[in-house]
Coordinates of C-alpha atoms in Angstrom, one line a residue:
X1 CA 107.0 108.5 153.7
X2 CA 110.1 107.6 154.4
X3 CA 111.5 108.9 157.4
X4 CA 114.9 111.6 156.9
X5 CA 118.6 110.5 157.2
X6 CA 120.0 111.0 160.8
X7 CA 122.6 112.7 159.7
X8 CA 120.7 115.9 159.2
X9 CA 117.3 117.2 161.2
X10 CA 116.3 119.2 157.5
X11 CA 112.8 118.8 156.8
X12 CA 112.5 116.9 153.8
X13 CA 109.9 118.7 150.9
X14 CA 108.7 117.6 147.2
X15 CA 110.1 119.6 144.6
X16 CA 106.5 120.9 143.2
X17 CA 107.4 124.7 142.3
X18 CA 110.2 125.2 139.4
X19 CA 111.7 128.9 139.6
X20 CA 110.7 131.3 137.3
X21 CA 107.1 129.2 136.3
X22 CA 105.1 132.1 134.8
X23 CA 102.1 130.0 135.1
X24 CA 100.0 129.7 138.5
X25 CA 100.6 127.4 140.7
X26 CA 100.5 123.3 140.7
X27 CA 96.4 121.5 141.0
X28 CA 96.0 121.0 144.3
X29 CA 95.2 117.3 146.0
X30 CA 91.6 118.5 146.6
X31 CA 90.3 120.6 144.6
X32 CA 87.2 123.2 145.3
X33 CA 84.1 121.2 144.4
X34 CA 86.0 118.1 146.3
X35 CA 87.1 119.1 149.6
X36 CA 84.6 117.3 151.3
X37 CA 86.1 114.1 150.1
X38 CA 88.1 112.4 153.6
X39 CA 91.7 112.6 153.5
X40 CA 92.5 108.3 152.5
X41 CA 90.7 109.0 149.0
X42 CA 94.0 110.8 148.2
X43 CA 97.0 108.5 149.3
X44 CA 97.2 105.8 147.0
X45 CA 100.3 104.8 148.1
X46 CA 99.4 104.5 151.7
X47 CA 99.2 100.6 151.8
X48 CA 101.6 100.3 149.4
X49 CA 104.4 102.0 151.1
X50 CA 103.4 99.6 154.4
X51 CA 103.8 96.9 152.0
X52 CA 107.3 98.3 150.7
X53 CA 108.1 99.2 154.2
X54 CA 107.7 95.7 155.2
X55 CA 110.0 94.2 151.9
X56 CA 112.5 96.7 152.6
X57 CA 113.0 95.5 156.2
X58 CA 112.9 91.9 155.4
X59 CA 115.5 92.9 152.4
X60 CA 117.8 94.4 155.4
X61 CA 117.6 92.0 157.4
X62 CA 118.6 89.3 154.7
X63 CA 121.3 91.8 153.4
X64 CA 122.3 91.8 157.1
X65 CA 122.6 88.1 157.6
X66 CA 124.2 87.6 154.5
X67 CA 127.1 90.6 155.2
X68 CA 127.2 88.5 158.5
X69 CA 127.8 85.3 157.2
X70 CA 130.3 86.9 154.2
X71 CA 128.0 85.5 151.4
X72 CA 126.8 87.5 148.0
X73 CA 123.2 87.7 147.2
X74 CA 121.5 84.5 145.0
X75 CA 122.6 86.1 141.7
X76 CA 126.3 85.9 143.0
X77 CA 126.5 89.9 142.9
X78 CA 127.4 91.9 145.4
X79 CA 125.7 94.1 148.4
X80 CA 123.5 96.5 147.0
X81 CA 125.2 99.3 147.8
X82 CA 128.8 99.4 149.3
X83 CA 129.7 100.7 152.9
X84 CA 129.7 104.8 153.3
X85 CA 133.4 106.0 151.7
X86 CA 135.9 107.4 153.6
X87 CA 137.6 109.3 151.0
X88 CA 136.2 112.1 148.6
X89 CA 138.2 112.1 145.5
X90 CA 140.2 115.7 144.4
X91 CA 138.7 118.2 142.7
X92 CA 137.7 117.3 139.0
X93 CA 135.5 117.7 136.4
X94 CA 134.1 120.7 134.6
X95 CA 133.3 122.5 138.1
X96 CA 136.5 120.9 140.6
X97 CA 134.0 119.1 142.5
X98 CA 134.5 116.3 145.0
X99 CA 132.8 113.2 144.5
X100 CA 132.3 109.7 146.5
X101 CA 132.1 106.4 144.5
X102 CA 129.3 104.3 145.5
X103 CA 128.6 101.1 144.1
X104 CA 124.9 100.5 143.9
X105 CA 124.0 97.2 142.2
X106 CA 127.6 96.9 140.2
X107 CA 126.9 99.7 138.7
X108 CA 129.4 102.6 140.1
X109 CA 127.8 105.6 140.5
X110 CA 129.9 109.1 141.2
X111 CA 127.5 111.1 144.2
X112 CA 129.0 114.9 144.1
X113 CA 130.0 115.9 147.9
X114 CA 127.4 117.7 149.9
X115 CA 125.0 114.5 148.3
X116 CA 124.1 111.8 151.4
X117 CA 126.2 108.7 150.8
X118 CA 125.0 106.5 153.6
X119 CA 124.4 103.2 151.7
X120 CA 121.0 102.8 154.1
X121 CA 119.4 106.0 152.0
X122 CA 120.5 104.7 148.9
X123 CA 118.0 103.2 146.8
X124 CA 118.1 101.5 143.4
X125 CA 115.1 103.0 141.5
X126 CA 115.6 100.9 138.6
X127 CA 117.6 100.7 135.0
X128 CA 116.9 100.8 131.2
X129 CA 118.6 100.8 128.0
X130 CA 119.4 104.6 128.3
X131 CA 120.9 104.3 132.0
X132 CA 120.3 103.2 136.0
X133 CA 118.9 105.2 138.5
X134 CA 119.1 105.6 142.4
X135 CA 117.9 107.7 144.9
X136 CA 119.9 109.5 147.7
X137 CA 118.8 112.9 149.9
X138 CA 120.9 116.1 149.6
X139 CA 120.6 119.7 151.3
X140 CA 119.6 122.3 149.2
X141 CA 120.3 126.1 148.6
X142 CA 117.1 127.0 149.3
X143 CA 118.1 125.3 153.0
X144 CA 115.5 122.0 152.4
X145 CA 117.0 118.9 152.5
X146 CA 114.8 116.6 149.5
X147 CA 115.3 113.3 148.4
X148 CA 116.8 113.1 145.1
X149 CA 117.1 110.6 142.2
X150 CA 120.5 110.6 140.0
X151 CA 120.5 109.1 136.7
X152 CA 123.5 107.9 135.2
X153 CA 123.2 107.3 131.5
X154 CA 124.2 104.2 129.7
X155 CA 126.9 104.9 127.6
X156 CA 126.0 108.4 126.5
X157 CA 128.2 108.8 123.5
X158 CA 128.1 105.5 122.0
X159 CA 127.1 106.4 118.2
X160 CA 125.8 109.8 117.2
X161 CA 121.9 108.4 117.6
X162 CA 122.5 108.0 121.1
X163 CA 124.4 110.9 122.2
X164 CA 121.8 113.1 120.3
X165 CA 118.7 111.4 122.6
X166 CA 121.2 112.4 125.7
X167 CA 121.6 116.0 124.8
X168 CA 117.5 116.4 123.8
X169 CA 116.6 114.9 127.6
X170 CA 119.2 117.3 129.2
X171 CA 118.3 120.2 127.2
X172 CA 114.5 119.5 127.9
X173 CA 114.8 118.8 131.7
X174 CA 116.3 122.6 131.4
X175 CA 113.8 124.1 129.7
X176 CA 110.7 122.2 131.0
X177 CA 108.9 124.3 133.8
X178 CA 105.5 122.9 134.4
X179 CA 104.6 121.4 137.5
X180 CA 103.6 117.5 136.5
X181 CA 107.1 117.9 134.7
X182 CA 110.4 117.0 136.1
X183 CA 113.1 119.0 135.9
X184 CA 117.1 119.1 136.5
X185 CA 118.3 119.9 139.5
X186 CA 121.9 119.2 138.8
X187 CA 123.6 118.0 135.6
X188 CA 127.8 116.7 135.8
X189 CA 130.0 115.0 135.6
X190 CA 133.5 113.9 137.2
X191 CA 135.1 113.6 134.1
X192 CA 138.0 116.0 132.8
X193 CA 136.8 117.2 128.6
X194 CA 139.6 115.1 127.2
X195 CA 138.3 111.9 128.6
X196 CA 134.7 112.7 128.9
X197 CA 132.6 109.7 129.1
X198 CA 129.7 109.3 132.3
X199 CA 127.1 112.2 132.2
X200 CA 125.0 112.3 135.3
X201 CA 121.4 114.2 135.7
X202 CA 119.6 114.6 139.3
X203 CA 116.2 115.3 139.3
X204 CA 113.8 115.6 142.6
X205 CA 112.4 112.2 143.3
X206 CA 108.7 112.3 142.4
X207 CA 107.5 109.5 144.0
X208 CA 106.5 106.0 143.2
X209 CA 106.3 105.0 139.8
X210 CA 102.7 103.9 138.4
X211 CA 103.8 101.1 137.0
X212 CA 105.2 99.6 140.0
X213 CA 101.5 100.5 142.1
X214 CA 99.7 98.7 139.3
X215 CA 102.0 95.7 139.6
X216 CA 102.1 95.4 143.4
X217 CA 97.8 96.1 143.0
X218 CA 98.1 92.6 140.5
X219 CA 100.3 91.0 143.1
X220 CA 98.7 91.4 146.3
X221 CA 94.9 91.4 144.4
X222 CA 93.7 94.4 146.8
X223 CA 93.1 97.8 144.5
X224 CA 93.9 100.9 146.2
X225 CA 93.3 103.3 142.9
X226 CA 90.3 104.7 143.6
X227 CA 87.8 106.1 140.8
X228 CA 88.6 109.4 141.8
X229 CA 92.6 108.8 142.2
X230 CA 92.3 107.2 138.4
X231 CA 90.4 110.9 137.2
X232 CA 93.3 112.9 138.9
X233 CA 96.3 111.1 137.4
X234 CA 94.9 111.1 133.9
X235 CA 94.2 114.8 134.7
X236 CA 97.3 115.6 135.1
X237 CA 99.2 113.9 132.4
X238 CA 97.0 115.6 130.0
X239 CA 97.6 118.8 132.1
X240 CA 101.4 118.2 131.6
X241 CA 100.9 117.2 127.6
X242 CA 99.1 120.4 127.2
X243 CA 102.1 122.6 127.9
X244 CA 104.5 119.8 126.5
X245 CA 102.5 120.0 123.0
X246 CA 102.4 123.8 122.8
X247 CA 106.2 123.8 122.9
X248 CA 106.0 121.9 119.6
X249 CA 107.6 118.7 121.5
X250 CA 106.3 115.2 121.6
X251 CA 107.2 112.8 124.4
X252 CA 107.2 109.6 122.7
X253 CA 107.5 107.6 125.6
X254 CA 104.3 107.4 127.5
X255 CA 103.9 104.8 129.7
X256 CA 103.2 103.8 133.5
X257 CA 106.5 103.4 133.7
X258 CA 107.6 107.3 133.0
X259 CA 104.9 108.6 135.8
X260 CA 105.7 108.9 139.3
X261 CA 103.4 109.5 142.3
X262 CA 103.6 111.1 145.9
X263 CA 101.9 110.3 148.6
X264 CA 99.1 112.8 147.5
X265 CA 99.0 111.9 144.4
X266 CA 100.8 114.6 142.7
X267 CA 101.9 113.5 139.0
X268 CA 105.2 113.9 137.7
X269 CA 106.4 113.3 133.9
X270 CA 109.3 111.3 134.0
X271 CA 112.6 110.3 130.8
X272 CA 112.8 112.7 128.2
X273 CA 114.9 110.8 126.4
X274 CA 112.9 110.2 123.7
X275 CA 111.4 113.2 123.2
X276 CA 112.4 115.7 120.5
X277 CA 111.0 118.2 118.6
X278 CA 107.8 118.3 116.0
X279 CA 109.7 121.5 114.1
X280 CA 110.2 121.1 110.1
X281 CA 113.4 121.1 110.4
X282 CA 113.2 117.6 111.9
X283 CA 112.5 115.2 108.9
X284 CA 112.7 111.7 110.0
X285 CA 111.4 110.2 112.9
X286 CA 111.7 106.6 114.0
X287 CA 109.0 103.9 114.3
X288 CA 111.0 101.8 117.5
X289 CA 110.6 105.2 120.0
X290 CA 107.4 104.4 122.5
X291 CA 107.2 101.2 124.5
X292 CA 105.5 98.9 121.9
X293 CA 102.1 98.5 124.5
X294 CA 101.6 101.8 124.3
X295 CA 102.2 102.8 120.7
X296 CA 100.2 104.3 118.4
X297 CA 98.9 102.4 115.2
X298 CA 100.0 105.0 112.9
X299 CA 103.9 104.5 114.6
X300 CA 103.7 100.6 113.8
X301 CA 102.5 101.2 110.1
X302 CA 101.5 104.3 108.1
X303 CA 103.6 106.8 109.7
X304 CA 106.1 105.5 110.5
X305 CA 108.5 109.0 109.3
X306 CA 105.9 111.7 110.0
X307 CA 103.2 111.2 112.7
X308 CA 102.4 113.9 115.0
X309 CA 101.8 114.5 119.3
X310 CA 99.0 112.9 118.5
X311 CA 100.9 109.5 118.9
X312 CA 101.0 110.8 122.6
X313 CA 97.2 110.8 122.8
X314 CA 97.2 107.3 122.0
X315 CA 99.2 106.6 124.3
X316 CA 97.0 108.8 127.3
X317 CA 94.2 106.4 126.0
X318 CA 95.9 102.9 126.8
X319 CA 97.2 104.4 130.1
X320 CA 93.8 105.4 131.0
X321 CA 91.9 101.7 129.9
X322 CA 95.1 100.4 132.2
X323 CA 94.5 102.5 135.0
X324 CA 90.9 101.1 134.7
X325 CA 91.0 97.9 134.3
X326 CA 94.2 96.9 136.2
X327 CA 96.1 94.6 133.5
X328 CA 97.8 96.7 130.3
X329 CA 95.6 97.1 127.1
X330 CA 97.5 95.9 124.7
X331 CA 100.7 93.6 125.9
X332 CA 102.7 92.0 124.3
X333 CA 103.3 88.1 123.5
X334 CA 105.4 86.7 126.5
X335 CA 106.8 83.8 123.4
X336 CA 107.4 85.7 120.6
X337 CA 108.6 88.9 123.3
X338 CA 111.2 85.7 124.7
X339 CA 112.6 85.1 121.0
X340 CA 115.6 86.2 119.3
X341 CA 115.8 90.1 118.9
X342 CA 116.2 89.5 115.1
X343 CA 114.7 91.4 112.3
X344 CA 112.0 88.9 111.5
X345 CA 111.1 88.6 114.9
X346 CA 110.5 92.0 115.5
X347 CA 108.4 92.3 112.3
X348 CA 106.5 89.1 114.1
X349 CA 106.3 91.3 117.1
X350 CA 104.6 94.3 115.3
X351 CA 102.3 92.5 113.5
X352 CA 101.1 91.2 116.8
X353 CA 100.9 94.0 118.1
X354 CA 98.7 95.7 115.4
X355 CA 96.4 92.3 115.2
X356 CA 95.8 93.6 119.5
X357 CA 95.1 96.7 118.7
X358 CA 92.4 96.2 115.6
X359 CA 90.5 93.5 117.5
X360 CA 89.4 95.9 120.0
X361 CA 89.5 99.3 118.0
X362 CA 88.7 98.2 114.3
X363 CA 90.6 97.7 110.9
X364 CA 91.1 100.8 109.1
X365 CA 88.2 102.1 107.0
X366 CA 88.0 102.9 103.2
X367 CA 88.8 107.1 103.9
X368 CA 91.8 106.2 106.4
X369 CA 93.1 103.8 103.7
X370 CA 93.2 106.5 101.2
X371 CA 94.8 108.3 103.5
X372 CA 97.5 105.3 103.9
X373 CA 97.7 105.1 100.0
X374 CA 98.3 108.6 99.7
X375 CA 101.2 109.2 102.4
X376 CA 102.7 105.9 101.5
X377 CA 102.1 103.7 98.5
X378 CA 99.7 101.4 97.5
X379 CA 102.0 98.9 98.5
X380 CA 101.1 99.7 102.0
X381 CA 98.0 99.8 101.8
X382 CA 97.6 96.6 100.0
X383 CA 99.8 95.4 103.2
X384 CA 97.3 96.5 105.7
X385 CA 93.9 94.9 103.8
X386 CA 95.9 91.6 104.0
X387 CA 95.2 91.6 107.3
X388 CA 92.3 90.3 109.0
X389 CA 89.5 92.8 109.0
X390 CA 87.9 93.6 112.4
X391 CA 85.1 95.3 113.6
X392 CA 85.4 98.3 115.9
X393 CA 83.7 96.8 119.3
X394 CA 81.8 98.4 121.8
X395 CA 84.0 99.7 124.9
X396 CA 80.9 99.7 127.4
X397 CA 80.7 96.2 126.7
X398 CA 84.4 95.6 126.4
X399 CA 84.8 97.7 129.9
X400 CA 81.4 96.6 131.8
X401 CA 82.9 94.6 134.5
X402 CA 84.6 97.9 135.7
X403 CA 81.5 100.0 136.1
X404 CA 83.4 103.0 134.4
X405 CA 81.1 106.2 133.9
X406 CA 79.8 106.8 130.4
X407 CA 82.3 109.9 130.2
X408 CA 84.9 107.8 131.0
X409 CA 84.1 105.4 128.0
X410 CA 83.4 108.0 125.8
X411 CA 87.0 109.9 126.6
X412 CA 89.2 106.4 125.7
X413 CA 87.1 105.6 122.9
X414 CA 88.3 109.3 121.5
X415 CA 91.9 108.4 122.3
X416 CA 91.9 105.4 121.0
X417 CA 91.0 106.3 117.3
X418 CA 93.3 104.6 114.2
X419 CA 93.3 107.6 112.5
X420 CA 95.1 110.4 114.4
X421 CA 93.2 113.4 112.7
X422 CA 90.0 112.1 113.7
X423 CA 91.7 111.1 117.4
X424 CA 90.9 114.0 120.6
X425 CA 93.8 116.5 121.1
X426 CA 95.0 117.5 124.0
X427 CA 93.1 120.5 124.2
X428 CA 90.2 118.8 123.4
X429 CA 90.9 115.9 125.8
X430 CA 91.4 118.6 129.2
X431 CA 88.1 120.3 128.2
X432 CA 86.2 116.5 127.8
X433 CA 83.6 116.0 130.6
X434 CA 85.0 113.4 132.5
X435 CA 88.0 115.5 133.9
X436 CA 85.3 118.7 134.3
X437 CA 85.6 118.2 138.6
X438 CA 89.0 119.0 138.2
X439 CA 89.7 121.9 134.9
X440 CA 90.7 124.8 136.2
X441 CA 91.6 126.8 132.6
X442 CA 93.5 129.4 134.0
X443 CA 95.8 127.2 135.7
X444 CA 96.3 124.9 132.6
X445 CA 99.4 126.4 131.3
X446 CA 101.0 126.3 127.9
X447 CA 104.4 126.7 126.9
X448 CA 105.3 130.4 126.4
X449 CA 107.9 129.7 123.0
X450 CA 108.7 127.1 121.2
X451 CA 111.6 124.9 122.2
X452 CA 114.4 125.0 120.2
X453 CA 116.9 122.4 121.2
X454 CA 119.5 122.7 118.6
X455 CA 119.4 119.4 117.2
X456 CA 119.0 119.1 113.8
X457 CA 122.2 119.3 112.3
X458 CA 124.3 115.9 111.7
X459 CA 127.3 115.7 114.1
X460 CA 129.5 112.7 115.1
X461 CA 129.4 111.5 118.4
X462 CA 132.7 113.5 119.6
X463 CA 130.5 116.5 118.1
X464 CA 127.4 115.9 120.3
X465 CA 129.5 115.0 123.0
X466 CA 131.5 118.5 122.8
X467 CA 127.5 119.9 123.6
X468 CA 126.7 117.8 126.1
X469 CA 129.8 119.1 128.1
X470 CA 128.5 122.9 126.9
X471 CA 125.6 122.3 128.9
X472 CA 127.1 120.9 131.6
X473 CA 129.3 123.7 131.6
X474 CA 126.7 126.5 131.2
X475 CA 123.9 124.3 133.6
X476 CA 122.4 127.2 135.7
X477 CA 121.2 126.0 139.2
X478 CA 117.7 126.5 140.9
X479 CA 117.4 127.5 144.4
X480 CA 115.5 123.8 144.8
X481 CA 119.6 122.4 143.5
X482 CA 121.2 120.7 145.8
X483 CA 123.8 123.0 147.5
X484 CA 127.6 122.4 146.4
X485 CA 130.3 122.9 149.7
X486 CA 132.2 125.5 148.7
X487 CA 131.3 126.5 145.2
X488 CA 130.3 129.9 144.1
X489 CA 127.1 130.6 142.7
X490 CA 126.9 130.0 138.8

């Protein structure tokens, strides 16, 4: 763990309650009919954070010669992050706060005063097409000092499309209280309404993400995801799609990538911003929403406009065969992934894909192509039998090298089912024998109402972005918020 900024002697703490969680509390590391398993089996990142520790201080000590010497890093960018600023800007934004503008990786980022600014406790966490995140450490009302991550988005009001997915994630991370969910701790922005353009969200920093522990496992060869680790994590992100589900709301976006781990491995949901509601109301739905390696047949072809949260389950499945086996289940082709982003290529791309995924779980069968016919056309399925028909294969044979246990097998091979009504729910999936050590059905919450996030109705991007300022407006700190010098309770 890293150690706390000198500034402050605070003692640093996970965010792992939300306020005002009817629902018990969080699964423990160890739970009652595992205690007598020794402390190691549940720190995962234990190596890994030596192994981090030691690229971070050879990273300093380059950055160091290099600041030395006046020279900019073998890209030709800058430092990092820039020097500790000396000046906090005036008052502004929807709240008069008082911000500092750190440059982290040419990206400018505006960190609210009462936020650490040290550029040595500022970390890049990484970037995507919906925005960059770092991670910095702030005091908190509650008196904790708790390392934080701030994501600012990527053009948030770009077209309608976009702005829309920005004011479902911040609406969700306000609603969301489950504890292998993240949640806002702080929502701004240091923009005045008639120039509104960079929206900012801060969330607790929930550890490592998996996908970067099952990359630095393929790098260094040495596996430190133990069987029992592996049980826990998929645990708890079918402990988290439980409650997620019974609010009506699919994530969309499963993937290593969107999990984070502490130190005990404690699982966190991360990026909402694909999520969105399963109400009628909502008619359309988009086929390009999950990460292609971990989307669901039905997304790529027959449903492409109606599937269901079962597309999540899917998803849970090629997590799970990942977490097994090391390597993803179903990746992608590194040529045709280098082409062009053209429409052809992208059709070349799916088809791919789908060839992957039915060598391994089996071309559809006569009932699930009546069931193609009959939601789409016999056009489509005409399209589908042109393919090359494949037998469903054995997963103990498929997954022998790994010495999985038979429930183990027999939980992916319900996930990973072509048609989604014959595929395990979640509430079937958290009652499946595998994950029996650790069900505990009264602390297995669901969602207490169905979330309605307002946002169904067509509106231009000026429109959504006159609600995402509402909600900055109206955002309603937790005691777990980072504390704001000066400012009055909202």
């Amino acid at each position: 763990m890293a150690s706390a900024p000198s500034s402050s002697n605070l003692p640093y703490s996970h965010v792992r309650r939300h306020e005002d969680v009817p629902t018990p509390s969080a699964p423990p590391t160890k739970r009652c009919n595992i205690q007598s398993q020794p402390p190691e089996s549940y720190e995962p990142n234990t190596w890994l954070q030596q192994q981090m520790e030691h690229e971070q201080q050879k990273k300093l000590a380059e950055e160091a010669e290099k600041q030395s010497s006046g020279t900019t890093n073998n890209d030709g960018e800058e430092e990092e992050v820039s020097g500790r600023p000396d000046v906090l800007s005036k008052p502004c934004g929807p709240h008069n706060r008082r911000f500092n503008f750190v440059m982290v990786r040419n990206i400018t980022f505006a960190i609210p005063e009462g936020y650490d600014v040290d550029g040595t406790n500022i970390e890049y966490l990484g970037g995507g097409s919906f925005g960059n995140v770092i991670k910095t450490s702030a005091v908190c009302r509650d008196g904790m000092r708790r390392w934080v991550a701030i994501k600012k988005m990527r053009e948030p009001f770009f077209d309608p499309h976009h702005a829309r997915r920005i004011f479902r994630e911040i609406k969700l991370l306000q609603l969301m209280r489950h504890d292998n969910i993240i949640c806002a701790l702080d929502i701004y922005t240091p923009d005045e309404e008639n120039d509104f353009r960079d929206v900012y969200v801060v969330t607790e920093f929930a550890g490592r993400s998996l996908y970067r522990i099952l990359k630095q496992q393929r790098e260094y060869g040495r596996r430190v995801l133990t069987d029992e680790h592996i049980k826990f994590i998929i645990y708890q992100i079918i402990r988290a799609l439980k409650y997620i589900h019974s609010a009506n709301i699919i994530h969309r976006d499963l993937k290593p990538g969107n999990l984070a781990l502490t130190d005990d491995s404690d699982l966190m949901i991360l990026d909402f911003g694909l999520a969105r509601s399963l109400e009628k109301k909502d008619t359309t739905l988009t086929q390009y929403v999950q990460t292609r390696w971990y989307r669901s047949p039905e997304v790529i072809y027959w449903k492409i406009d109606s599937y269901t949260n079962l597309a999540d389950m899917w998803s849970v499945g090629c997590i799970a065969a990942e977490l097994l086996t090391g390597d993803p289940l179903f990746p992608g082709d590194d040529g045709i992934a280098s082409m062009p982003d053209t429409f052809s290529n992208k059709l070349i791309t799916v088809n791919a894909q789908y060839q992957r995924i039915t060598q391994l779980c089996g071309s559809p069968d006569e009932e699930l192509l009546t069931k193609i016919e009959n939601d789409n056309s016999s056009a489509m399925k005409a399209v589908i039998q042109s393919y090359k028909v494949f037998k469903r294969r054995n997963f103990r044979e498929v997954f022998a090298a790994y010495n999985p246990s038979a429930d183990f097998i027999d939980l992916i091979e319900k996930l990973l089912v072509l048609d989604p009504e014959k595929r395990i729910t979640v509430e079937e999936a958290i009652q499946h024998p595998y994950l029996a050590e650790f069900s505990l059905p009264d602390d297995e919450p669901r969602a207490d109402h169905i979330f309605d996030l307002d946002d169904s109705q067509a509106r231009t991007r000026f429109e959504w972005r006159d609600a995402v300022w509402k909600e900055i407006m109206n955002y309603r700190r937790l005691d777990s918020s980072p504390l704001i010098p000066g400012e009055a309770d909202r």
